[in-house]
Amino acid sequence: EEKKKELMDVLKDLKLSKEEIKILKEKCTKRSKKRARLRRQAERRKKQKEEQAVKEQNVNIQIDNWQREMQEDVERIQREEDLQKQADAVLWGVTQEKSEAKRQVALLSRLLELRQVRVKRLTAADRPVSQLQIETFNTVIERLRKMWTKLLDRCQLEEQALRGMLIEADIKSDPVKTHKKLVLQEWETALFGGINTLDNAPQGDQLVDIRRGWDQFAVQCPTVLSSTVPPGWVLPVPPSSDKWHSLLKY
């Protein structure tokens, strides 16, 4: 109010005409509007800068979080790989120990059979072995067999536990691949009786028996609710004579 009063006094002292006063008022109004516009623009630019600074800060935070997550993922994968290697090494050791236990049990059985054959030969040659020697030998063999059998059972339990842990780890890392692997193992078990190593793989006669068991479920093509033979299977040919047919086992 004081500035306005001072301005009116100055205008009176200048003794301006009404037209000049009108022009001056218009210029003052324009100047006031311009200053208000410039002030609003400055405030808007200031607000934009503040918003831009906040956006940049948020982006930097997101980048830092992403880098931290990536680093954690890399470290986690590295830990899982290290644990996988350690588990594989332990499993390999247990498998080797189990194979050695199996070998020792089989060796003791063959040694006992060989001893019995030798005792029979000595008896036939009128050089019989004393009962004390036989019992002592059998006792030692039985003690060793129990020891190796106990070790074999422990190795089998450890192997099952380790394989279960490895399967759980595989499921977490790659569920789809692990599911396919488990399904394939189930098919192998169903078809070939759970072959794990070449040591306990079925021989030719056993494979024929397995195949014969599956062939019992073979039916003619138009049978209702029947399914097709898996790809790669060799279909049995019909017998060419009654004699051959009589020798087949169903």
XYZ file of C-alpha atoms in Angstrom:
250
model
C 0.000 0.000 0.000
C 2.812 2.436 0.835
C 4.571 1.756 -2.473
C 1.313 2.219 -4.316
C 0.741 5.517 -2.506
C 4.262 6.664 -3.321
C 3.714 5.758 -6.954
C 0.483 7.792 -7.085
C 2.285 10.766 -5.568
C 5.002 10.502 -8.205
C 2.391 10.383 -10.943
C 0.742 13.506 -9.560
C 4.070 15.308 -9.470
C 4.731 14.370 -13.089
C 1.401 15.886 -14.081
C 0.737 13.273 -16.742
C -2.368 13.220 -18.840
C -4.992 10.529 -18.503
C -3.844 8.922 -21.729
C -0.240 8.794 -20.547
C -1.316 7.415 -17.196
C -3.338 4.754 -18.978
C -0.343 3.771 -21.120
C 1.894 3.696 -18.066
C -0.569 1.501 -16.182
C -0.729 -0.903 -19.131
C 3.060 -1.099 -19.203
C 3.167 -1.712 -15.465
C 0.546 -4.430 -15.796
C 2.479 -6.099 -18.611
C 5.673 -5.815 -16.614
C 3.996 -7.334 -13.582
C 2.601 -10.192 -15.656
C 6.001 -10.776 -17.241
C 7.674 -10.892 -13.852
C 5.025 -13.329 -12.606
C 5.518 -15.464 -15.726
C 9.293 -15.448 -15.296
C 8.875 -16.314 -11.638
C 6.580 -19.221 -12.516
C 9.036 -20.407 -15.167
C 11.891 -20.243 -12.679
C 9.862 -22.178 -10.135
C 8.893 -24.729 -12.798
C 12.524 -25.151 -13.880
C 13.559 -25.516 -10.257
C 10.875 -28.139 -9.714
C 11.918 -29.968 -12.891
C 15.531 -29.984 -11.739
C 14.488 -31.362 -8.380
C 12.352 -34.039 -10.049
C 15.208 -34.881 -12.429
C 17.583 -35.166 -9.490
C 15.137 -37.504 -7.733
C 14.779 -39.600 -10.916
C 18.542 -39.835 -11.323
C 18.869 -40.815 -7.685
C 16.208 -43.517 -8.120
C 17.918 -44.772 -11.277
C 21.239 -44.914 -9.458
C 19.596 -46.826 -6.612
C 18.056 -49.271 -9.104
C 21.417 -49.729 -10.823
C 23.119 -50.338 -7.484
C 20.418 -52.842 -6.507
C 20.702 -54.598 -9.873
C 24.484 -54.794 -9.592
C 24.194 -56.119 -6.050
C 21.625 -58.734 -7.119
C 23.798 -59.775 -10.056
C 26.796 -60.085 -7.763
C 24.753 -62.117 -5.294
C 23.520 -64.368 -8.129
C 27.071 -64.896 -9.361
C 28.264 -65.710 -5.848
C 25.269 -68.007 -5.272
C 25.882 -69.867 -8.536
C 29.563 -70.156 -7.661
C 28.686 -71.555 -4.238
C 26.247 -74.020 -5.796
C 28.874 -75.130 -8.310
C 31.430 -75.573 -5.532
C 28.927 -77.548 -3.470
C 28.051 -79.600 -6.548
C 31.716 -80.410 -7.135
C 32.200 -81.313 -3.489
C 29.072 -83.484 -3.506
C 30.188 -85.181 -6.732
C 33.616 -85.818 -5.228
C 32.079 -87.271 -2.063
C 29.638 -89.343 -4.133
C 32.490 -90.629 -6.281
C 34.389 -91.635 -3.147
C 31.340 -93.399 -1.711
C 30.745 -95.166 -5.036
C 34.353 -96.321 -5.156
C 34.112 -97.539 -1.570
C 30.872 -99.373 -2.364
C 32.442 -101.018 -5.413
C 35.402 -102.094 -3.315
C 33.059 -103.516 -0.663
C 31.161 -105.461 -3.333
C 34.408 -106.753 -4.753
C 35.629 -107.870 -1.329
C 32.337 -109.629 -0.530
C 32.442 -111.449 -3.865
C 36.115 -112.283 -3.306
C 35.370 -113.741 0.126
C 32.557 -115.840 -1.331
C 34.849 -117.199 -4.041
C 37.580 -117.777 -1.471
C 35.163 -119.762 0.687
C 34.081 -121.845 -2.304
C 37.701 -122.439 -3.252
C 38.488 -123.496 0.313
C 35.604 -125.959 0.316
C 36.763 -127.453 -2.975
C 40.294 -127.767 -1.626
C 39.059 -129.444 1.574
C 37.131 -131.954 -0.510
C 40.193 -132.703 -2.623
C 42.382 -133.160 0.450
C 39.774 -135.410 2.009
C 39.595 -137.469 -1.182
C 43.409 -137.745 -1.129
C 43.362 -139.109 2.453
C 44.748 -135.866 3.826
C 41.715 -134.515 5.670
C 41.711 -131.057 7.207
C 40.893 -130.834 10.885
C 37.496 -129.519 11.927
C 39.196 -126.817 13.991
C 40.969 -125.452 10.922
C 37.726 -125.481 8.946
C 35.810 -123.685 11.691
C 38.611 -121.155 12.193
C 38.743 -120.385 8.481
C 34.951 -120.103 8.227
C 34.838 -117.840 11.289
C 37.440 -115.481 9.847
C 35.687 -115.393 6.473
C 32.299 -114.768 8.102
C 33.723 -111.971 10.259
C 35.272 -110.310 7.215
C 32.082 -110.766 5.206
C 29.988 -109.115 7.928
C 32.457 -106.245 8.126
C 32.395 -105.626 4.366
C 28.624 -106.146 4.187
C 28.106 -103.570 6.923
C 30.361 -101.165 5.053
C 28.438 -101.883 1.847
C 25.096 -101.114 3.524
C 26.469 -97.872 4.942
C 27.823 -96.848 1.529
C 24.473 -97.563 -0.105
C 22.664 -95.375 2.439
C 25.186 -92.577 1.967
C 24.898 -92.887 -1.800
C 21.103 -92.659 -1.670
C 21.277 -89.601 0.592
C 23.846 -87.873 -1.622
C 21.900 -88.623 -4.797
C 18.765 -87.231 -3.155
C 20.620 -84.039 -2.237
C 21.968 -83.720 -5.776
C 18.490 -84.201 -7.238
C 17.078 -81.490 -4.957
C 19.880 -79.145 -5.991
C 19.239 -79.906 -9.672
C 15.511 -79.267 -9.232
C 16.215 -75.842 -7.751
C 18.697 -74.905 -10.475
C 16.882 -76.351 -13.526
C 13.472 -77.932 -12.774
C 12.594 -78.748 -16.404
C 15.872 -80.512 -17.187
C 15.776 -82.416 -13.899
C 12.180 -83.529 -14.536
C 13.142 -84.899 -17.958
C 16.132 -86.682 -16.426
C 13.991 -88.277 -13.707
C 11.379 -89.395 -16.247
C 14.129 -90.966 -18.366
C 15.491 -92.784 -15.305
C 11.998 -94.089 -14.511
C 11.677 -95.441 -18.050
C 15.101 -97.097 -17.831
C 14.151 -98.657 -14.502
C 10.841 -99.900 -15.901
C 12.434 -101.300 -19.055
C 15.759 -102.622 -17.807
C 15.342 -103.022 -14.054
C 17.250 -99.975 -12.838
C 20.649 -100.355 -14.498
C 23.046 -97.900 -12.864
C 26.487 -99.180 -13.771
C 27.999 -101.644 -16.183
C 28.939 -103.930 -13.303
C 25.356 -104.928 -12.548
C 24.012 -104.702 -16.113
C 21.784 -107.642 -17.109
C 23.241 -110.218 -19.434
C 21.717 -111.404 -22.686
C 19.349 -113.944 -21.131
C 18.118 -111.412 -18.582
C 17.456 -108.835 -21.292
C 15.544 -111.434 -23.283
C 13.424 -112.228 -20.215
C 12.707 -108.529 -19.698
C 11.724 -108.140 -23.331
C 9.583 -111.277 -23.197
C 7.767 -109.870 -20.178
C 6.978 -106.700 -22.084
C 5.932 -108.632 -25.178
C 3.222 -110.321 -23.123
C 1.313 -107.052 -23.222
C 1.524 -106.746 -27.013
C -1.869 -106.830 -28.742
C -3.170 -106.469 -32.261
C -3.380 -103.001 -33.800
C -7.173 -102.397 -33.653
C -7.435 -103.352 -29.960
C -9.435 -100.794 -27.957
C -7.490 -98.681 -25.404
C -4.182 -100.036 -26.694
C -1.117 -97.846 -27.268
C 1.573 -97.925 -29.905
C 4.902 -99.657 -29.456
C 7.668 -97.190 -28.454
C 9.862 -96.021 -31.357
C 12.951 -98.141 -31.938
C 11.509 -101.371 -30.618
C 11.943 -104.472 -32.747
C 8.530 -106.041 -33.192
C 8.385 -109.840 -32.768
C 7.554 -111.720 -35.936
C 4.842 -114.371 -35.873
C 6.068 -117.998 -35.694
C 6.662 -119.561 -39.073
C 5.677 -123.064 -37.957
C 3.750 -124.894 -35.260
C 6.980 -126.383 -33.907
C 8.480 -122.948 -33.414
C 5.215 -121.742 -31.871
C 5.316 -124.577 -29.340
C 8.766 -123.476 -28.166
C 7.762 -119.867 -27.537
C 7.058 -118.770 -23.969
C 4.253 -116.298 -23.334
